């Protein structure tokens, strides 16, 4: 027998999904630039429309049932489209036609065979095909959703994929126990009451995940120059630690004089200029650049970087060229490398600092610590 009255469960699913559709729509009205919310609203409301359609027209013929089943698959595809919009990529992809197409073929194929007399009128094949079509469509949409990098995507994808065993269990029950008119029984509709919430709450989590990622990234960046700060540098050290990795300590010569004579805006421009030049090197060599103090920077170059000393000398020449403008400035640089016996960057940082002080003592505007 059915677990609960089908009509009651359909009404509960309709209320459930419509509530989320309205929530997404209201959120969009307050943030109209976030149009991915419209996709999620459309997905939820389309599923509600499918519930109404099955209640009103599901038994009225092959065409109505086929259209409703295809709309059911497409409602989940629209959720995936919204996620792709959220990520900033193309909304449409060729594979998105597959879920609705699979359900349409699975539903119409056995009915056509029955109309040709190749299947008996009481055959269970149409029921089996409907369930397998729904299962395949859910697998396609669920896999596309759960493969995303964000937590909310994985939650929503898990909710979609959880329908698959529900469908299959319901099919076994239909074929072995039930003899009613409802091909899927009440189990999928009962599962709706939990899984619809999981799927839509997973989608709601996505903007929260994005905001948290942005806050975490901001906490690791220097707001003036955009390069790593001390905390960000510690994270990058774990990635770059290896014998032969280079530590380049950079300090602006007479930086206080730049601020005093030309103003703090000029000083900020100097810092941004150094960050730009050294940052290009860090990016090109897969290294890391951090601002660790007022006018102090640390550049880390990986052990795999060839010609580290030449790169540092090139950086010095770029800084000299930039400092030739009015309000001229220069930098002093200390260089060191991680040895095979060291298990962290700290000793190399200390040596680079000592080399930097040596460069300043020798007259500034030079590199120290480059000797092999």
Short mmCIF file of C-alpha atoms in Angstrom, two decimals:
data_model
loop_
_atom_site.label_atom_id
_atom_site.label_comp_id
_atom_site.label_asym_id
_atom_site.label_seq_id
_atom_site.Cartn_x
_atom_site.Cartn_y
_atom_site.Cartn_z
CA UNK A 1 0.00 0.00 0.00
CA UNK A 2 1.04 3.61 -0.38
CA UNK A 3 2.89 5.17 2.51
CA UNK A 4 0.57 8.21 2.53
CA UNK A 5 -2.19 9.61 0.40
CA UNK A 6 -0.74 10.67 -2.96
CA UNK A 7 -2.85 13.81 -3.24
CA UNK A 8 -1.74 14.97 0.21
CA UNK A 9 1.91 14.38 -0.61
CA UNK A 10 1.59 16.20 -3.92
CA UNK A 11 0.10 19.17 -2.08
CA UNK A 12 2.94 19.12 0.46
CA UNK A 13 5.54 19.01 -2.33
CA UNK A 14 3.76 21.89 -4.08
CA UNK A 15 3.78 24.03 -0.93
CA UNK A 16 7.39 23.11 -0.18
CA UNK A 17 8.82 23.95 -3.58
CA UNK A 18 6.62 27.03 -4.07
CA UNK A 19 7.86 28.48 -0.78
CA UNK A 20 11.47 28.22 -1.95
CA UNK A 21 10.54 29.64 -5.34
CA UNK A 22 9.00 32.67 -3.66
CA UNK A 23 12.03 33.08 -1.36
CA UNK A 24 14.42 33.10 -4.32
CA UNK A 25 12.19 35.58 -6.13
CA UNK A 26 12.05 37.94 -3.14
CA UNK A 27 15.82 37.74 -2.73
CA UNK A 28 16.22 38.66 -6.40
CA UNK A 29 13.94 41.66 -6.01
CA UNK A 30 16.34 43.03 -3.40
CA UNK A 31 19.47 42.14 -5.41
CA UNK A 32 18.53 42.30 -9.07
CA UNK A 33 22.12 42.00 -10.20
CA UNK A 34 22.10 38.44 -8.79
CA UNK A 35 19.98 37.05 -11.61
CA UNK A 36 21.02 33.47 -10.83
CA UNK A 37 18.31 33.69 -8.16
CA UNK A 38 15.74 33.90 -10.96
CA UNK A 39 16.93 30.55 -12.31
CA UNK A 40 16.55 28.92 -8.89
CA UNK A 41 13.14 30.51 -8.44
CA UNK A 42 12.06 29.29 -11.87
CA UNK A 43 13.31 25.79 -11.08
CA UNK A 44 11.33 25.57 -7.85
CA UNK A 45 8.17 27.07 -9.31
CA UNK A 46 8.42 24.88 -12.41
CA UNK A 47 8.51 21.81 -10.20
CA UNK A 48 5.41 23.14 -8.44
CA UNK A 49 3.78 23.51 -11.83
CA UNK A 50 4.61 19.89 -12.59
CA UNK A 51 2.86 18.84 -9.37
CA UNK A 52 -0.24 20.79 -10.41
CA UNK A 53 -0.03 19.38 -13.91
CA UNK A 54 0.08 15.78 -12.75
CA UNK A 55 -2.91 16.41 -10.49
CA UNK A 56 -4.96 18.01 -13.28
CA UNK A 57 -3.80 16.45 -16.54
CA UNK A 58 -1.45 13.58 -15.76
CA UNK A 59 -3.99 10.95 -16.66
CA UNK A 60 -5.37 12.67 -19.77
CA UNK A 61 -3.15 11.11 -22.38
CA UNK A 62 0.30 10.35 -23.62
CA UNK A 63 1.12 13.91 -24.65
CA UNK A 64 0.33 15.52 -21.30
CA UNK A 65 2.24 12.90 -19.31
CA UNK A 66 5.26 13.18 -21.61
CA UNK A 67 5.37 16.96 -21.36
CA UNK A 68 5.08 16.87 -17.57
CA UNK A 69 7.87 14.29 -17.21
CA UNK A 70 10.14 16.34 -19.47
CA UNK A 71 9.33 19.47 -17.47
CA UNK A 72 10.23 17.57 -14.30
CA UNK A 73 13.69 16.83 -15.67
CA UNK A 74 14.09 20.35 -17.00
CA UNK A 75 13.24 21.88 -13.61
CA UNK A 76 16.42 20.36 -12.18
CA UNK A 77 18.43 21.44 -15.21
CA UNK A 78 17.32 25.03 -14.60
CA UNK A 79 18.87 24.80 -11.11
CA UNK A 80 22.17 23.79 -12.68
CA UNK A 81 21.86 26.67 -15.14
CA UNK A 82 21.49 29.02 -12.18
CA UNK A 83 24.65 27.64 -10.60
CA UNK A 84 26.57 28.17 -13.85
CA UNK A 85 25.26 31.75 -13.93
CA UNK A 86 26.36 32.18 -10.31
CA UNK A 87 29.86 31.02 -11.26
CA UNK A 88 30.01 33.55 -14.10
CA UNK A 89 30.32 30.96 -16.85
CA UNK A 90 28.06 30.17 -19.82
CA UNK A 91 24.56 29.26 -18.70
CA UNK A 92 23.83 26.72 -21.44
CA UNK A 93 25.69 23.57 -22.36
CA UNK A 94 24.86 20.90 -24.98
CA UNK A 95 24.40 18.17 -22.37
CA UNK A 96 21.45 20.06 -20.83
CA UNK A 97 19.12 18.69 -23.49
CA UNK A 98 19.82 15.13 -22.32
CA UNK A 99 17.73 14.87 -19.11
CA UNK A 100 14.44 15.91 -20.74
CA UNK A 101 15.27 13.94 -23.90
CA UNK A 102 16.03 10.79 -21.92
CA UNK A 103 12.74 11.00 -20.04
CA UNK A 104 10.78 11.72 -23.21
CA UNK A 105 12.24 8.72 -25.05
CA UNK A 106 11.87 6.46 -22.00
CA UNK A 107 8.20 7.38 -21.65
CA UNK A 108 7.17 7.38 -25.32
CA UNK A 109 9.17 4.36 -26.48
CA UNK A 110 7.28 1.66 -24.56
CA UNK A 111 3.95 3.34 -25.24
CA UNK A 112 4.68 3.25 -28.96
CA UNK A 113 5.60 -0.43 -28.72
CA UNK A 114 2.35 -1.05 -26.89
CA UNK A 115 0.40 0.82 -29.58
CA UNK A 116 2.03 -1.38 -32.22
CA UNK A 117 0.91 -4.46 -30.34
CA UNK A 118 4.44 -5.49 -29.51
CA UNK A 119 3.80 -5.13 -25.79
CA UNK A 120 0.69 -6.35 -23.93
CA UNK A 121 -1.66 -3.71 -22.52
CA UNK A 122 -0.85 -4.74 -18.95
CA UNK A 123 2.93 -4.69 -19.46
CA UNK A 124 5.09 -3.30 -16.68
CA UNK A 125 7.66 -2.05 -19.20
CA UNK A 126 6.24 1.53 -19.43
CA UNK A 127 6.37 1.84 -15.63
CA UNK A 128 9.94 0.54 -15.53
CA UNK A 129 11.00 2.83 -18.38
CA UNK A 130 9.52 5.90 -16.66
CA UNK A 131 11.44 5.22 -13.47
CA UNK A 132 14.69 4.45 -15.26
CA UNK A 133 14.28 7.60 -17.35
CA UNK A 134 13.75 9.70 -14.25
CA UNK A 135 16.73 8.01 -12.62
CA UNK A 136 18.99 8.73 -15.60
CA UNK A 137 17.86 12.36 -15.79
CA UNK A 138 18.43 12.84 -12.08
CA UNK A 139 21.87 11.25 -12.36
CA UNK A 140 22.86 13.67 -15.15
CA UNK A 141 21.69 16.79 -13.30
CA UNK A 142 22.91 15.59 -9.91
CA UNK A 143 26.39 14.75 -11.20
CA UNK A 144 26.67 18.15 -12.88
CA UNK A 145 25.69 19.82 -9.62
CA UNK A 146 27.77 17.80 -7.16
CA UNK A 147 30.97 18.10 -9.21
CA UNK A 148 31.21 21.83 -8.43
CA UNK A 149 33.86 23.22 -6.08
CA UNK A 150 31.58 24.94 -3.57
CA UNK A 151 29.95 23.37 -0.52
CA UNK A 152 26.46 24.49 -1.53
CA UNK A 153 26.79 22.78 -4.92
CA UNK A 154 27.78 19.53 -3.29
CA UNK A 155 24.83 19.75 -0.88
CA UNK A 156 22.35 20.40 -3.68
CA UNK A 157 23.92 17.72 -5.87
CA UNK A 158 23.73 15.18 -3.06
CA UNK A 159 20.05 16.02 -2.65
CA UNK A 160 19.40 15.38 -6.34
CA UNK A 161 21.34 12.12 -6.39
CA UNK A 162 19.52 10.91 -3.26
CA UNK A 163 16.40 10.55 -5.40
CA UNK A 164 18.00 7.74 -7.39
CA UNK A 165 17.77 4.99 -4.75
CA UNK A 166 14.31 6.33 -3.80
CA UNK A 167 13.12 5.86 -7.38
CA UNK A 168 14.57 2.38 -7.62
CA UNK A 169 13.15 1.26 -4.26
CA UNK A 170 9.77 2.62 -5.27
CA UNK A 171 9.96 0.71 -8.55
CA UNK A 172 10.70 -2.54 -6.73
CA UNK A 173 7.73 -1.87 -4.48
CA UNK A 174 5.49 -1.12 -7.43
CA UNK A 175 6.41 -4.25 -9.31
CA UNK A 176 6.41 -6.59 -6.35
CA UNK A 177 3.70 -5.30 -4.05
CA UNK A 178 1.62 -2.45 -5.37
CA UNK A 179 -1.09 -2.75 -7.99
CA UNK A 180 -2.42 0.80 -7.92
CA UNK A 181 -2.45 3.38 -10.67
CA UNK A 182 0.56 5.42 -9.51
CA UNK A 183 3.66 4.26 -11.28
CA UNK A 184 6.08 5.53 -8.70
CA UNK A 185 4.03 5.07 -5.56
CA UNK A 186 4.30 7.60 -2.75
CA UNK A 187 7.94 7.15 -1.73
CA UNK A 188 9.47 9.82 -4.04
CA UNK A 189 6.81 12.32 -2.98
CA UNK A 190 7.49 11.50 0.65
CA UNK A 191 11.21 12.01 0.03
CA UNK A 192 10.39 15.41 -1.48
CA UNK A 193 9.57 16.72 1.96
CA UNK A 194 13.23 16.38 3.00
CA UNK A 195 15.16 16.47 -0.28
CA UNK A 196 13.56 19.61 -1.68
CA UNK A 197 14.73 21.44 1.43
CA UNK A 198 18.25 20.01 1.12
CA UNK A 199 18.54 20.98 -2.55
CA UNK A 200 17.24 24.53 -2.16
CA UNK A 201 19.11 25.20 1.07
CA UNK A 202 22.25 24.04 -0.70
CA UNK A 203 21.60 26.66 -3.37
CA UNK A 204 21.03 29.31 -0.70
CA UNK A 205 24.40 28.42 0.83
CA UNK A 206 26.26 29.27 -2.41
CA UNK A 207 26.26 33.07 -1.95
CA UNK A 208 27.27 32.56 1.68
CA UNK A 209 30.18 30.36 0.58
CA UNK A 210 31.22 33.01 -1.92
CA UNK A 211 31.11 35.77 0.70
CA UNK A 212 33.11 33.67 3.17
CA UNK A 213 35.73 32.90 0.53
CA UNK A 214 36.01 36.61 -0.26
CA UNK A 215 36.45 37.45 3.43
CA UNK A 216 39.09 34.76 3.88
CA UNK A 217 40.96 36.01 0.82
CA UNK A 218 40.76 39.61 2.03
CA UNK A 219 42.15 38.60 5.41
CA UNK A 220 45.27 37.27 3.69
CA UNK A 221 45.87 40.30 1.45
CA UNK A 222 47.43 43.72 1.98
CA UNK A 223 44.68 46.25 1.22
CA UNK A 224 47.02 48.86 -0.30
CA UNK A 225 49.02 46.74 -2.74
CA UNK A 226 46.86 43.61 -3.10
CA UNK A 227 49.79 41.27 -2.40
CA UNK A 228 49.87 38.79 0.48
CA UNK A 229 50.20 40.04 4.04
CA UNK A 230 52.05 38.21 6.82
CA UNK A 231 49.24 35.70 7.30
CA UNK A 232 49.04 35.07 3.57
CA UNK A 233 52.80 34.62 3.41
CA UNK A 234 52.64 31.88 6.03
CA UNK A 235 50.14 30.01 3.86
CA UNK A 236 52.36 30.39 0.80
CA UNK A 237 55.43 29.23 2.67
CA UNK A 238 53.90 25.78 3.11
CA UNK A 239 53.48 25.50 -0.65
CA UNK A 240 56.95 26.73 -1.58
CA UNK A 241 59.14 25.19 1.11
CA UNK A 242 61.92 23.12 -0.49
CA UNK A 243 65.72 23.17 -0.56
CA UNK A 244 66.80 25.81 -3.05
CA UNK A 245 63.74 28.03 -2.62
CA UNK A 246 64.79 31.69 -2.52
CA UNK A 247 63.91 34.44 -0.05
CA UNK A 248 64.23 37.99 -1.38
CA UNK A 249 63.90 40.77 1.24
CA UNK A 250 63.04 44.17 -0.29
CA UNK A 251 63.07 47.52 1.52
CA UNK A 252 62.57 51.06 0.21
CA UNK A 253 65.50 53.36 0.90
CA UNK A 254 64.67 56.59 2.77
CA UNK A 255 60.95 55.87 2.52
CA UNK A 256 60.14 58.38 5.26
CA UNK A 257 61.73 61.10 3.16
CA UNK A 258 59.50 60.20 0.23
CA UNK A 259 56.42 60.65 2.44
CA UNK A 260 57.73 63.84 4.04
CA UNK A 261 58.76 65.56 0.78
CA UNK A 262 56.06 64.35 -1.59
CA UNK A 263 53.18 63.22 0.62
CA UNK A 264 51.75 59.89 1.59
CA UNK A 265 50.04 59.47 -1.77
CA UNK A 266 53.48 59.46 -3.39
CA UNK A 267 54.66 56.92 -0.82
CA UNK A 268 51.67 54.72 -1.51
CA UNK A 269 52.41 54.96 -5.24
CA UNK A 270 55.98 53.77 -4.58
CA UNK A 271 54.72 50.75 -2.64
CA UNK A 272 52.22 49.88 -5.33
CA UNK A 273 54.93 50.22 -7.97
CA UNK A 274 57.22 47.79 -6.14
CA UNK A 275 54.31 45.40 -5.62
CA UNK A 276 53.50 45.55 -9.32
CA UNK A 277 57.06 44.85 -10.48
CA UNK A 278 57.82 42.15 -7.93
CA UNK A 279 54.31 40.74 -8.27
CA UNK A 280 54.82 40.16 -11.97
CA UNK A 281 57.90 38.11 -11.16
CA UNK A 282 56.08 36.16 -8.45
CA UNK A 283 53.24 35.35 -10.81
CA UNK A 284 55.51 34.38 -13.70
CA UNK A 285 57.62 32.08 -11.52
CA UNK A 286 54.72 30.68 -9.42
CA UNK A 287 56.22 32.30 -6.36
CA UNK A 288 54.71 34.61 -3.74
CA UNK A 289 55.07 38.27 -2.80
CA UNK A 290 54.07 39.70 0.57
CA UNK A 291 54.17 43.10 2.21
CA UNK A 292 55.30 42.43 5.77
CA UNK A 293 55.71 45.97 7.05
CA UNK A 294 55.36 49.61 6.06
CA UNK A 295 57.89 49.55 3.21
CA UNK A 296 59.15 45.97 3.51
CA UNK A 297 58.39 43.12 1.14
CA UNK A 298 59.33 39.46 0.97
CA UNK A 299 59.46 37.67 -2.39
CA UNK A 300 59.60 33.88 -2.35
CA UNK A 301 60.83 32.07 -5.45
CA UNK A 302 60.33 28.30 -5.76
CA UNK A 303 63.26 25.92 -5.93
CA UNK A 304 62.23 25.03 -9.48
CA UNK A 305 62.75 28.64 -10.58
CA UNK A 306 65.87 28.83 -12.77
CA UNK A 307 68.17 31.83 -12.64
CA UNK A 308 66.97 33.16 -9.30
CA UNK A 309 69.93 35.52 -8.99
CA UNK A 310 69.38 36.96 -12.47
CA UNK A 311 65.71 37.47 -11.68
CA UNK A 312 66.57 39.40 -8.51
CA UNK A 313 69.05 41.58 -10.40
CA UNK A 314 66.38 42.24 -13.04
CA UNK A 315 63.98 43.29 -10.28
CA UNK A 316 66.58 45.73 -8.95
CA UNK A 317 67.02 47.24 -12.41
CA UNK A 318 63.26 47.67 -12.80
CA UNK A 319 63.06 49.43 -9.45
CA UNK A 320 65.96 51.71 -10.42
CA UNK A 321 64.16 52.67 -13.62
CA UNK A 322 60.95 53.39 -11.75
CA UNK A 323 62.81 55.44 -9.16
CA UNK A 324 64.30 57.75 -11.79
CA UNK A 325 61.07 59.79 -11.84
CA UNK A 326 60.56 62.97 -9.74
CA UNK A 327 60.54 62.08 -6.10
CA UNK A 328 63.06 59.37 -6.92
CA UNK A 329 63.48 56.38 -4.67
CA UNK A 330 65.53 53.21 -4.59
CA UNK A 331 65.42 49.82 -2.92
CA UNK A 332 67.86 47.59 -1.12
CA UNK A 333 67.52 43.84 -1.53
CA UNK A 334 68.77 40.86 0.47
CA UNK A 335 68.90 37.37 -1.03
CA UNK A 336 69.08 33.94 0.57
CA UNK A 337 68.13 30.32 -0.18
CA UNK A 338 66.70 27.47 1.87
CA UNK A 339 69.33 24.80 2.50
CA UNK A 340 68.82 21.04 2.43
CA UNK A 341 69.15 20.82 6.21
CA UNK A 342 66.41 23.40 6.94
CA UNK A 343 62.80 22.43 7.63
CA UNK A 344 61.33 25.92 7.37
CA UNK A 345 61.83 29.33 5.79
CA UNK A 346 62.78 31.10 9.02
CA UNK A 347 66.60 30.65 8.81
CA UNK A 348 66.60 31.77 5.17
CA UNK A 349 64.46 34.81 6.06
CA UNK A 350 66.95 35.73 8.79
CA UNK A 351 69.84 35.46 6.32
CA UNK A 352 67.96 37.53 3.74
CA UNK A 353 67.33 40.23 6.38
CA UNK A 354 71.03 40.27 7.31
CA UNK A 355 71.93 40.57 3.63
CA UNK A 356 69.44 43.44 3.32
CA UNK A 357 71.04 45.29 6.23
CA UNK A 358 74.43 44.68 4.61
CA UNK A 359 73.16 46.22 1.36
CA UNK A 360 71.99 49.29 3.26
CA UNK A 361 75.30 49.55 5.13
CA UNK A 362 77.17 49.41 1.82
CA UNK A 363 75.32 52.46 0.51
CA UNK A 364 71.79 51.22 -0.37
CA UNK A 365 70.34 50.78 -3.89
CA UNK A 366 71.95 47.38 -4.27
CA UNK A 367 71.55 43.64 -3.82
CA UNK A 368 73.46 41.66 -1.19
CA UNK A 369 73.68 37.91 -0.64
CA UNK A 370 73.90 36.91 -4.33
CA UNK A 371 77.34 35.32 -4.09
CA UNK A 372 77.26 31.60 -4.91
#
